[in-house]
Coordinates of C-alpha atoms in Angstrom, one line a residue:
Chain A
X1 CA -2.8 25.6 -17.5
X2 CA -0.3 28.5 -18.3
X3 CA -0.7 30.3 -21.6
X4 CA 2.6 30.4 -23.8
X5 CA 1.4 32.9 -25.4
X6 CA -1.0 36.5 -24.3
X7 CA -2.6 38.7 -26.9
X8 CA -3.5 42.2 -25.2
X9 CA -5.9 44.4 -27.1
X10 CA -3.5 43.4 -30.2
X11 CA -4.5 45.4 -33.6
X12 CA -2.0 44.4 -36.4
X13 CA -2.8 46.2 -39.8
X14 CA -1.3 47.7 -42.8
X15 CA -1.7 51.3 -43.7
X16 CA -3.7 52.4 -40.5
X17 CA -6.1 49.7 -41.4
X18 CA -6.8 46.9 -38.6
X19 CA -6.3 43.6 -39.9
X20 CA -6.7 42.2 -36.3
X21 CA -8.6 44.1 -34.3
X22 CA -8.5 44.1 -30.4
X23 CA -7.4 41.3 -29.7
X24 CA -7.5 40.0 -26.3
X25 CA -6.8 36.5 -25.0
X26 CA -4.3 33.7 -24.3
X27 CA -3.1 30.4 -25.9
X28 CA -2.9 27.5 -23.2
X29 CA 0.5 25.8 -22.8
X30 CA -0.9 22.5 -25.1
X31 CA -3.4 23.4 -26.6
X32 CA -4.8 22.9 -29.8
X33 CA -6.6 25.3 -31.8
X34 CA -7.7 25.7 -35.2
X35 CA -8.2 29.5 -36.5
X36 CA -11.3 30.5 -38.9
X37 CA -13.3 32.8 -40.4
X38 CA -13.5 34.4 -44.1
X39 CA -10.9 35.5 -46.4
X40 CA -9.5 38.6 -45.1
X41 CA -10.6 38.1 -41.4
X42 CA -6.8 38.8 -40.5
X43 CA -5.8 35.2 -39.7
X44 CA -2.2 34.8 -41.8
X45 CA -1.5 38.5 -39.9
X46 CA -2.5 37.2 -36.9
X47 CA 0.0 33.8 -37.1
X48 CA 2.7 36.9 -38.2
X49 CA 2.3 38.7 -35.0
X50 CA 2.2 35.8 -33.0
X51 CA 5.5 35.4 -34.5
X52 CA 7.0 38.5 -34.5
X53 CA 7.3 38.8 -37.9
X54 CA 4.9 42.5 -37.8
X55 CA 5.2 45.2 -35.5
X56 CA 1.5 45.9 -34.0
X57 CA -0.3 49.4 -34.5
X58 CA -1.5 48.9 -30.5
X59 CA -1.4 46.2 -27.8
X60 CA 0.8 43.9 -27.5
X61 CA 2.1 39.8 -27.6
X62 CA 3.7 38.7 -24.9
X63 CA 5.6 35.6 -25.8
X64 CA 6.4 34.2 -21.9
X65 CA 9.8 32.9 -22.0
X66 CA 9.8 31.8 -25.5
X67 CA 13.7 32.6 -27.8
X68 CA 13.1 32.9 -31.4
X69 CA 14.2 28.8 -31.6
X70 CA 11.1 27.5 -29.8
X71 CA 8.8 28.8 -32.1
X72 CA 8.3 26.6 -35.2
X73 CA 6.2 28.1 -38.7
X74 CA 4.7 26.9 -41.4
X75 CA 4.2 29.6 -43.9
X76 CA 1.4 29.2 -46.8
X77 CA 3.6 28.0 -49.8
X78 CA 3.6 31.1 -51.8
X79 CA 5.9 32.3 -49.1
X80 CA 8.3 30.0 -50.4
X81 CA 10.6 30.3 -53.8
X82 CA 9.8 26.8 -55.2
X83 CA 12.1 27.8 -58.0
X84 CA 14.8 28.0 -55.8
X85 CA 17.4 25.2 -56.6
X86 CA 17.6 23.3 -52.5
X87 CA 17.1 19.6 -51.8
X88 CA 14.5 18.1 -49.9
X89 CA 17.5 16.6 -47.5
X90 CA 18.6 20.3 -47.1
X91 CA 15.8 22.0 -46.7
X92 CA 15.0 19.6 -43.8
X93 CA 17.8 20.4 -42.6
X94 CA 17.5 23.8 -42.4
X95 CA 15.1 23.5 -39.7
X96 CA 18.0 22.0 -37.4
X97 CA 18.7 25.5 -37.2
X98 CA 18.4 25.7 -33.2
X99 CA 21.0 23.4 -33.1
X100 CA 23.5 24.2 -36.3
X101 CA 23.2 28.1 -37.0
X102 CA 24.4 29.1 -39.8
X103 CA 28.2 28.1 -39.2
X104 CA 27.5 24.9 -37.2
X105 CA 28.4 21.5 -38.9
X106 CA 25.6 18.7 -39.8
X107 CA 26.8 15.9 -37.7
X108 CA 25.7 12.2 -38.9
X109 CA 23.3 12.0 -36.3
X110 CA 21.4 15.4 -37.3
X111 CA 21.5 13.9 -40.7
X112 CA 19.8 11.0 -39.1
X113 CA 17.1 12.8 -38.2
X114 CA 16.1 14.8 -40.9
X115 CA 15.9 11.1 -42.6
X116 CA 13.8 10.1 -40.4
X117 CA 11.5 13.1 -40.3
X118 CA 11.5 12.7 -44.2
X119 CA 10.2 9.0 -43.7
X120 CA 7.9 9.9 -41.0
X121 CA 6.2 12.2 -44.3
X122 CA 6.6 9.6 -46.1
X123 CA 9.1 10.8 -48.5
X124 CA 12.2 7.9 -47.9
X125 CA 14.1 8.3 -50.8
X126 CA 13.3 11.8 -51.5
X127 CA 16.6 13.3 -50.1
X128 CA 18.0 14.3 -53.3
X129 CA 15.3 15.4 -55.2
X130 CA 14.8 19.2 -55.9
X131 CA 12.4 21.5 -54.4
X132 CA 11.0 22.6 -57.7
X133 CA 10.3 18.8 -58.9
X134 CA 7.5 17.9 -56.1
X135 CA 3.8 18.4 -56.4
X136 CA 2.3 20.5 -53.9
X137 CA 1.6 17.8 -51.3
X138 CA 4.7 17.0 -51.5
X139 CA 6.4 20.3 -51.0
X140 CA 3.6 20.2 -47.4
X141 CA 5.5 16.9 -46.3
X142 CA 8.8 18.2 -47.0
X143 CA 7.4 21.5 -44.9
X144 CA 6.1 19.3 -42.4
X145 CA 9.3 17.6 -41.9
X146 CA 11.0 20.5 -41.4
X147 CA 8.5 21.3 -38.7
X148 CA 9.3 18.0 -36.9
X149 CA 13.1 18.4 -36.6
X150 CA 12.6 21.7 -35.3
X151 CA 11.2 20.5 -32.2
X152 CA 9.4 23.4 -31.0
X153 CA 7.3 24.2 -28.2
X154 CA 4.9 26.2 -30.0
X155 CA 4.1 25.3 -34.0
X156 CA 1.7 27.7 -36.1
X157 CA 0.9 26.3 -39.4
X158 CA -0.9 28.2 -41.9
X159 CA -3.7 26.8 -44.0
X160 CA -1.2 23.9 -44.0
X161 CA -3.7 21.3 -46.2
X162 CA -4.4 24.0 -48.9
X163 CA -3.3 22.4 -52.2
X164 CA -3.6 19.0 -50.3
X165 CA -5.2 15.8 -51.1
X166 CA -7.0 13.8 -48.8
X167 CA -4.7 11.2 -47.8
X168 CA -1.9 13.5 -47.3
X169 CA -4.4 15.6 -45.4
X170 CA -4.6 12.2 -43.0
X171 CA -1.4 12.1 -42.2
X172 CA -0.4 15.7 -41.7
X173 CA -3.0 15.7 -39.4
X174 CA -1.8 12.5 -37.6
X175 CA 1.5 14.2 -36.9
X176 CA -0.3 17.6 -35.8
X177 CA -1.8 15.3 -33.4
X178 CA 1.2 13.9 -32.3
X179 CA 2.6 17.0 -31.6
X180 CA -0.6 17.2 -29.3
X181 CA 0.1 14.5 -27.2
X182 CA 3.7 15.4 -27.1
X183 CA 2.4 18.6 -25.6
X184 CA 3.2 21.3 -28.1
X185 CA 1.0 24.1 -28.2
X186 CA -0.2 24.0 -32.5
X187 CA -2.0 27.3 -33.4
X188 CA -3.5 26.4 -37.0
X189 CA -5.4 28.6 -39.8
X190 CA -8.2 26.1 -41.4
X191 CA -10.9 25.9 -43.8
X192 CA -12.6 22.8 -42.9
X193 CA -14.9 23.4 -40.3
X194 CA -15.8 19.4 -40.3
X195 CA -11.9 18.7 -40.0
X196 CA -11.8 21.8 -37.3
X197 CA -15.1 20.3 -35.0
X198 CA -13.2 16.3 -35.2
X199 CA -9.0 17.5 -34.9
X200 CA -9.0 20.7 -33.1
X201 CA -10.0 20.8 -29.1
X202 CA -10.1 25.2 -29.0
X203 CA -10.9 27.7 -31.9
X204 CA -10.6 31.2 -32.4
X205 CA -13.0 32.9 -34.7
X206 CA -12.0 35.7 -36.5
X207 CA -13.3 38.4 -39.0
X208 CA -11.2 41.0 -38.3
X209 CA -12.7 41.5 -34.8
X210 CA -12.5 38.4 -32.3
X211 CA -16.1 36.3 -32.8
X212 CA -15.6 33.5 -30.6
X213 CA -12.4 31.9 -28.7
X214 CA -13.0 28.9 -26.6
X215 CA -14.1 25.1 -27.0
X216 CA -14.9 24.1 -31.0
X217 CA -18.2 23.1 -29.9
X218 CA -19.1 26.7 -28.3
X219 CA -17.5 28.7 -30.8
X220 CA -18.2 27.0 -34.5
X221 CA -21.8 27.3 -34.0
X222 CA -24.6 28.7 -36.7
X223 CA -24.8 31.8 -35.3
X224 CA -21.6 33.0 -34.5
X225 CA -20.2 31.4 -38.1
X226 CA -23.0 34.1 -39.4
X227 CA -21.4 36.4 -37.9
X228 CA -18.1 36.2 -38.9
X229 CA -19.4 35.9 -42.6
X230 CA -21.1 39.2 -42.1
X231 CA -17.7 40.6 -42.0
X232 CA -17.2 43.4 -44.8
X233 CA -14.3 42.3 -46.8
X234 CA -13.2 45.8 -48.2
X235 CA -11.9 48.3 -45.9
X236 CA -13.9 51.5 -45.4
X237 CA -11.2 54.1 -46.3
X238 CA -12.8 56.8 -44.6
X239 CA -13.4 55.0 -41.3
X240 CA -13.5 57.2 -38.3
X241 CA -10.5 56.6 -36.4
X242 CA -10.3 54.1 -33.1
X243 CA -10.7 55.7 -29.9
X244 CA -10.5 52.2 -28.2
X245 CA -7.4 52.5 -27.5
X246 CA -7.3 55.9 -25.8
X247 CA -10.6 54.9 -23.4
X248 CA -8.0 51.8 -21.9
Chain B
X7 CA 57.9 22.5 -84.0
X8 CA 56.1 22.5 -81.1
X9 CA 52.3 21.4 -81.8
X10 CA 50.2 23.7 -83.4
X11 CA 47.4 23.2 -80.8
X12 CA 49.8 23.9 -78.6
X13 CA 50.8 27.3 -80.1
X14 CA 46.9 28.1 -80.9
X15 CA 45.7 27.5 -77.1
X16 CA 48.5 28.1 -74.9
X17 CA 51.7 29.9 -76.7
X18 CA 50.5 33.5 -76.5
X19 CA 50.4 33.2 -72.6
X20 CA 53.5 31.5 -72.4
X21 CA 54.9 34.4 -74.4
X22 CA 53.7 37.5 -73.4
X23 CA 54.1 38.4 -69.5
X24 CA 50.9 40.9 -70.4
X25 CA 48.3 37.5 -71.8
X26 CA 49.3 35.8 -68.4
X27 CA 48.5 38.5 -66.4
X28 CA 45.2 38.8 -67.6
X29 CA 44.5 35.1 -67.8
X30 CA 45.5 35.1 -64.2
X31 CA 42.9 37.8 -63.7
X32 CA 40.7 36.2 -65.7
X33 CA 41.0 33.2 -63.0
X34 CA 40.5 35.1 -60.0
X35 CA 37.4 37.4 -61.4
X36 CA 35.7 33.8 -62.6
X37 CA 36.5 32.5 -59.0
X38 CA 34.6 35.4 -57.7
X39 CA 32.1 36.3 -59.8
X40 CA 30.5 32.8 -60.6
X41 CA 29.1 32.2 -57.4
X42 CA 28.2 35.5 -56.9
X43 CA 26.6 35.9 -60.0
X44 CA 24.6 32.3 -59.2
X45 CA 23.2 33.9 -56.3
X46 CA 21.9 36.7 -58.1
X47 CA 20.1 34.8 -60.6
X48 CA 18.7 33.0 -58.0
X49 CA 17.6 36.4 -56.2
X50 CA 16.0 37.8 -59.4
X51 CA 18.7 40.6 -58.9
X52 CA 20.4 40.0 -62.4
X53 CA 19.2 43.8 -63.3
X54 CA 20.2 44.9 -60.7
X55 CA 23.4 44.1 -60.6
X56 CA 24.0 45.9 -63.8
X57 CA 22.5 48.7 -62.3
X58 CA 25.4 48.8 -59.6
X59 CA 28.1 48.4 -61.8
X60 CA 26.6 51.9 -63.3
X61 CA 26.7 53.0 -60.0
X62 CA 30.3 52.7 -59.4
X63 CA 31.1 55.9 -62.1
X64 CA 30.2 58.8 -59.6
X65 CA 32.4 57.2 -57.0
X66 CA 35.6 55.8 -59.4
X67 CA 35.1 59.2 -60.9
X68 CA 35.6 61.2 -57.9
X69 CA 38.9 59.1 -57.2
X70 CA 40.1 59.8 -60.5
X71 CA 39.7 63.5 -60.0
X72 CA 41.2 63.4 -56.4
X73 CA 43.9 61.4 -57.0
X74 CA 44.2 61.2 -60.7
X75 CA 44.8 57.8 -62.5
X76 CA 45.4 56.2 -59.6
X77 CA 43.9 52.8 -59.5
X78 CA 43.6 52.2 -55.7
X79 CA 41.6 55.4 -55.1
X80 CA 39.1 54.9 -58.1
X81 CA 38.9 51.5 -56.5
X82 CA 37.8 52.5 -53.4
X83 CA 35.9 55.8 -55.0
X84 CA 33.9 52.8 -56.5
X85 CA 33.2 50.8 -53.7
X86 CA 31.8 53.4 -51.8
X87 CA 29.5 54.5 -54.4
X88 CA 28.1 51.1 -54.9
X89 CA 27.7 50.6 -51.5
X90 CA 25.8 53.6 -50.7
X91 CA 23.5 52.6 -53.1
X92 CA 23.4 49.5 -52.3
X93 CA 22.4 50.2 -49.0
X94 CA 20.0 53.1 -50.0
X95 CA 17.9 51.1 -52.3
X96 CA 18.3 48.2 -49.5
X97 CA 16.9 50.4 -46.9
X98 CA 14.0 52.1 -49.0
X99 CA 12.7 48.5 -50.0
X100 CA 12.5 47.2 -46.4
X101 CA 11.1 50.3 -44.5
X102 CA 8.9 51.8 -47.6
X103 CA 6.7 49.9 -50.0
X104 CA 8.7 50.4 -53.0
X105 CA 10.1 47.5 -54.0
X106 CA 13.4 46.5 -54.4
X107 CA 13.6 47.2 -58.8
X108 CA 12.2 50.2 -58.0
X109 CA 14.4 51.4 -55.9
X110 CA 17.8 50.7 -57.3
X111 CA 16.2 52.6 -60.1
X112 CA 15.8 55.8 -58.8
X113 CA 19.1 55.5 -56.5
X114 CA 21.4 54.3 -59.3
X115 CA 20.5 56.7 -62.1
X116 CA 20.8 59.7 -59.9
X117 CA 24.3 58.3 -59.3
X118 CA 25.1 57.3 -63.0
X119 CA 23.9 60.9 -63.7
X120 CA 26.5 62.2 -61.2
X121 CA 28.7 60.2 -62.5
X122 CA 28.5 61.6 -66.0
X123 CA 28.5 65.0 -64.7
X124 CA 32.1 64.2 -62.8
X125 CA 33.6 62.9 -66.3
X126 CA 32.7 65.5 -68.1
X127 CA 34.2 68.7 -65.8
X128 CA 37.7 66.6 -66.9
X129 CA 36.6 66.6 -70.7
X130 CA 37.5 64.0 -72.7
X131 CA 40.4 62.7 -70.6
X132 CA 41.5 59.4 -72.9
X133 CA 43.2 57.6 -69.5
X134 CA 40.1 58.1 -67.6
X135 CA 37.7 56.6 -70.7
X136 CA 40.6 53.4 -70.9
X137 CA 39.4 52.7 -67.0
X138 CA 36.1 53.2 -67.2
X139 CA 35.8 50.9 -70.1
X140 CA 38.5 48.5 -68.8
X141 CA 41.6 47.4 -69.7
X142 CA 42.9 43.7 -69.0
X143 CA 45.7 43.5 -71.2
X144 CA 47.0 46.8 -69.3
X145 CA 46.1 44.9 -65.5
X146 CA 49.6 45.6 -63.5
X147 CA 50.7 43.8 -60.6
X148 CA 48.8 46.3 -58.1
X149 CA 45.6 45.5 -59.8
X150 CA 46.3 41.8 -60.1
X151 CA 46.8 41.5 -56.4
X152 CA 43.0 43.6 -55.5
X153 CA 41.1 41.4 -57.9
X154 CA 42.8 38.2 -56.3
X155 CA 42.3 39.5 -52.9
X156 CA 38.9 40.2 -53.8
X157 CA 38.1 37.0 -54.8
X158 CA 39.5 35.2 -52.0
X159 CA 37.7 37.3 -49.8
X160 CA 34.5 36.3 -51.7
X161 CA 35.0 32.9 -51.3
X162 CA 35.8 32.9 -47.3
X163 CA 32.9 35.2 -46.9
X164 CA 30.4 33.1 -48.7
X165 CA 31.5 30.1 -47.5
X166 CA 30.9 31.7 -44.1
X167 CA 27.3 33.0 -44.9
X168 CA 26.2 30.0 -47.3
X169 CA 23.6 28.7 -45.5
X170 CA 21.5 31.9 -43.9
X171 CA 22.2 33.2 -47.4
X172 CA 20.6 30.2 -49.1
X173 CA 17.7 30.2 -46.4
X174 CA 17.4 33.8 -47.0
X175 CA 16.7 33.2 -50.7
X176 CA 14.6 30.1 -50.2
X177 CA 12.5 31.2 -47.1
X178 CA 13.3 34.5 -46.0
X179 CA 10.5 34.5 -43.3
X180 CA 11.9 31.0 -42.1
X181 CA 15.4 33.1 -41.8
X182 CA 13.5 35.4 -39.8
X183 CA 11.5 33.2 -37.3
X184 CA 14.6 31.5 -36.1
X185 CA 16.1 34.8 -35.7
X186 CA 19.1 34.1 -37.9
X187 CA 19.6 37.7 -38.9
X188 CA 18.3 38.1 -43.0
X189 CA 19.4 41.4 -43.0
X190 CA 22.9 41.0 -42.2
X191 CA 23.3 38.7 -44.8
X192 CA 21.5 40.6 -47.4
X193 CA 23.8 43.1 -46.8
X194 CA 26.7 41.0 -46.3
X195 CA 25.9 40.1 -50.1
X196 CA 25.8 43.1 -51.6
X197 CA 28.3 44.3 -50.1
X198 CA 30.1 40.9 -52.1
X199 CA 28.5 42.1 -55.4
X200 CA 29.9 45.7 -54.7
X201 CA 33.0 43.9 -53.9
X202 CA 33.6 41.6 -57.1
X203 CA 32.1 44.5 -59.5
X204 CA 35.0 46.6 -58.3
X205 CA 37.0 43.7 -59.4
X206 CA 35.6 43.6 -63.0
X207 CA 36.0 47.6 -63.7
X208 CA 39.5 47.5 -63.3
X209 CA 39.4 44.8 -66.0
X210 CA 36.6 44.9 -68.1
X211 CA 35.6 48.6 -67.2
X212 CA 32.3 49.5 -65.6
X213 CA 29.8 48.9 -68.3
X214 CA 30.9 45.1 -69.0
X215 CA 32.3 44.3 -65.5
X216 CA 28.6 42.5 -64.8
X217 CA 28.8 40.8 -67.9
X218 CA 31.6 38.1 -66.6
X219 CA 28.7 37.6 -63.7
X220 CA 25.8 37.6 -65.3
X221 CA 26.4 35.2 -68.4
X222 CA 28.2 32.3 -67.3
X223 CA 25.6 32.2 -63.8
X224 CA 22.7 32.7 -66.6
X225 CA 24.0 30.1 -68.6
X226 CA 24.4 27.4 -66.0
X227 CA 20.8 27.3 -65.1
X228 CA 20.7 25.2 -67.8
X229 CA 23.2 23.1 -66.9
X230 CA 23.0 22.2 -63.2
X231 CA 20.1 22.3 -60.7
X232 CA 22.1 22.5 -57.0
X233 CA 23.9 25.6 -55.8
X234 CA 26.9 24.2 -56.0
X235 CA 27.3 22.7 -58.9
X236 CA 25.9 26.0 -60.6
X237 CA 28.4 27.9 -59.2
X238 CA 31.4 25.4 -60.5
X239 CA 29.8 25.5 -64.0
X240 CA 29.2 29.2 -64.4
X241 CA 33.0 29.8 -62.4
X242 CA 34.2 27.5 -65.2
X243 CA 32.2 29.2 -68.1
X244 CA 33.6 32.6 -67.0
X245 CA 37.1 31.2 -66.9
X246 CA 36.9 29.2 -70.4
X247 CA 35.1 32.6 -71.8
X248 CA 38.1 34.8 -70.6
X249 CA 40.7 32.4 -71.7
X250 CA 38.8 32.2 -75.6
X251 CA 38.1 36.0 -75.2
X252 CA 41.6 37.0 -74.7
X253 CA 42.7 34.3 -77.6
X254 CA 40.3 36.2 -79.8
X255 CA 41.8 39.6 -78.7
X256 CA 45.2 39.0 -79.1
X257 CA 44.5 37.1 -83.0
X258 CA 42.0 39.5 -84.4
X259 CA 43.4 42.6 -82.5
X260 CA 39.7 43.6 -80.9
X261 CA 39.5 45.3 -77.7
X262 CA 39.7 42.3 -75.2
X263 CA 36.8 43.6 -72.6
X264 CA 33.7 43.1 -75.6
X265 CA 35.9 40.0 -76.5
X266 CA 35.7 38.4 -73.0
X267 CA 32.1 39.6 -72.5
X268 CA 30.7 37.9 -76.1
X269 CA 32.3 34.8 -76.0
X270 CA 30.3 34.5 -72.6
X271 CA 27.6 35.5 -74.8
X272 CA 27.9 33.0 -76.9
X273 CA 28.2 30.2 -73.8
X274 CA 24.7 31.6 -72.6
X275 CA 23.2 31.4 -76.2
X276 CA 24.6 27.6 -77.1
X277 CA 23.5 26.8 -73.6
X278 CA 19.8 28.2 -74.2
X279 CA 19.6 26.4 -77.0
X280 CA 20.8 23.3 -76.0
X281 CA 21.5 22.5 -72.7
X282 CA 20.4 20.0 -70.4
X283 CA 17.8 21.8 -67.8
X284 CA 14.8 23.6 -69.9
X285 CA 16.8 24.7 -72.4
X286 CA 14.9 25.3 -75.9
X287 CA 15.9 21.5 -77.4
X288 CA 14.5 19.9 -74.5
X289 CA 11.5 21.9 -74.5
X290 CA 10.8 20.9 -78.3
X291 CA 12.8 17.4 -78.8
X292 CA 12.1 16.3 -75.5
X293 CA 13.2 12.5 -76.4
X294 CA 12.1 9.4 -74.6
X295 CA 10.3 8.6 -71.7
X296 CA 10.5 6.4 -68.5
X297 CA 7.7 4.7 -67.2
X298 CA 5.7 5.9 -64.6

């Protein structure tokens, strides 16, 4: 199958410091996959170059044929002011951007749907509550419904059931598979290896350096989880300097 | 005998062409400056805003001593000054890792400092001191017409901008994945702030022209929780507080800018203490209960 998106000896960091090293692969047009590894393996700054959101210190993303529009995020919710004083209904609607931009009127039928992406969450008769009065499941739906009127072909979610209870967890994850079947690509930062091994076909194991990328069931085993948890978490601030780059 | 409410609340600006004039520019800089202000609060820039009003002296300074009391070029002397540091401290917060405080900081005090520096090579010029401390009683017709302008402007442009400008306060990095230009509208809004601050110095001079911003968007965060209905209560608070204000100055004979600026005070304390949203009464007589 084609891959939507190609990672070429990527290294994103901050400060000279690789936060992704190396990186070399590509994302089937479809797929599935769940990203791991520890805290600080580089996966949040991995879903931000995917996006285009940080320039990279080497390689590159190609992103074949895909505008700005088709690409759909779910950032962790500490991205987002809560504070901020926006409906549910609006920020819903928000994600309608493709279609309204920032002049563009809210017809009755793209009110429609952001109703109905509300009660697909679950929240009916949330349109009119505030952002700042919803638990943190609830903030996820509202997030998730904005996902769903976006209607993009590639969806990266990150650590989308942190903060989450179980049942909500259920039916995020029903809609992520929907989005399978419907034949979205879904790029997701996880925790759970148990809900990673039973929801998500392909992972990518990361601890700053690529582990594993392939089938769950090749990648999420013993060994190479070791690994990835072998991973220093500080950064070595005299580290030599890469010559990776200038052997290609 | 007309009735003495009538003569408390409306007579003097029915008398005096001078009370209308600054009512009516009361009006407009309310018009403007409330949702501006909203946003602000919203963006945790209230500081800063008061740090770009103190940015405006180099620039109305400079006008001053090109052009001498000559409103439009002090105007303008202004705007540019704010601007540039606007867009300085803009720019140093996106492509460095000081944040955005930080760097309004350092830009605006070297401009207040420059600022002082201008003043003083004129001495102690008494018409200069009147403009940089504002004078609404003395707003002329040229001046009336700019701070309208100004706030029509304002309106049309943030009507035109509401919703990347709302997105770009809410979710910035949703603003930027769907590529709907943050920066622009960042910009676009300070250039707003600039804008309606400009307004305010010729009125309530440059130290208290955030004042009739600040307050009344400050005060209605405890009175309404959309966007919109913010703006309409802090546009209204600043109105009622320049109508009281100028009241007080014309019956006690104070200077009308402080007069203007603490009755908006006051708003902002009564609605701390009492209003609706989180205010100190519902915080400790928080009343009844529904069910769950």
């Amino acid at each position: 199958m084609a891959e939507i998106v190609r990672l070429d000896g990527l290294t994103l960091g901050y400060e000279h410091h690789p936060a992704v090293h190396h990186l070399t692969g590509g994302f089937a047009e479809g797929s599935l996959t769940a990203v791991v590894g520890p805290n600080g393996a580089g996966k949040s700054t991995l879903i931000k170059g995917i996006m285009g959101l940080l320039r990279p210190l080497s390689g590159r993303v190609s992103r074949r044929g895909l505008v700005p529009g088709d690409i759909a995020w779910l950032p962790q919710q500490a991205e987002i002011d809560r504070s901020f004083p926006i409906t549910v209904l609006d920020t819903v609607l928000l994600g309608l951007w493709r279609r309204t931009g920032g002049l563009g009127a809210v017809t009755p039928a793209l009110h429609a749907a952001a109703r109905d992406a509300l009660a697909a969450v679950g929240l009916a008769g949330f349109e009119r509550r505030v952002i700042g009065t919803l638990s943190a499941g609830q903030t996820q739906r509202v997030l998730f419904a904005r996902l769903l009127v976006q209607e993009s072909r590639l969806i990266l979610l990150d650590e989308p059931f942190a903060a989450v209870d179980a049942r909500t967890t259920t039916d995020l994850l029903a809609l992520v598979r929907r989005w399978h079947d419907e034949g979205r690509t879904v790029i997701a930062v996880l925790h759970d290896l148990d809900q990673v091994r039973r929801h998500f076909p392909d992972c990518l194991l990361l601890a700053r350096e690529l582990i594993g990328w392939g089938p769950t069931a090749e990648v999420a085993t013993p060994a190479l989880l070791a690994r990835a948890r072998a991973m220093a978490e500080a950064w070595d601030n005299n580290a030599d300097w890469c010559r990776r780059g200038a052997a290609a | 005998m007309t009735h003495p409410v009538y003569d408390l609340l409306f007579a003097p600006f029915v008398d005096f062409a001078f009370m209308r004039r600054a009512l009516v520019a009361c009006l407009a800089l309310a018009l403007g400056c409330g949702p501006v202000g909203i946003f602000l609060v919203l963006r945790r820039m209230s500081l800063m805003a008061d740090a770009m009003s103190h940015a405006l002296l180099p620039g109305a300074a400079l006008g001053f001593l090109v052009a001498g009391l000559w409103l439009p070029a002090m105007s303008l002397g202004g705007f540019l000054a704010g601007l540039a540091v606007a867009v300085l401290a803009g720019l140093v917060a996106r492509l460095t890792p000081l944040r955005e405080d930080a760097s309004f900081a350092g830009f605006y005090l070297i401009s207040l400092a420059a600022g002082v520096l201008l003043v003083s090579l004129r001495g102690s010029n008494v018409d200069l001191l009147h403009v940089l401390f504002g004078t609404i009683l003395a707003v002329d017709d040229q001046s009336l017409v700019l701070v309208a302008t100004i706030a029509s402007v304002t309106l049309v442009v943030l009507a035109a901008i509401y919703r990347p400008l709302v997105a770009e306060c809410f979710d910035p990095s949703f603003l930027r994945a769907v590529g709907g230009g943050g920066g622009w509208v960042h910009l676009g809004f300070l250039v707003l702030v600039v804008l309606n601050l400009v307004a305010g110095f010729q009125a309530l001079g440059t130290l208290m022209s955030v004042g009739l911003m600040m307050l009344p968007a400050a005060a209605a965060r405890f009175w309404a929780r959309e966007v919109w209905s913010l703006a309409a209560v802090a546009t209204t608070t600043a109105f009622l507080s320049g109508w009281v204000g100028l009241l007080l100055s014309f019956y006690a004979n104070l200077p009308s800018g402080p007069a203007i600026i603490l009755v908006a005070g006051v708003f902002y304390l009564a609605s701390v203490a009492g209003g609706r949203h989180g205010s100190l009464r519902a915080r400790f007589f928080p009343g009844r209960h529904r069910e769950a």
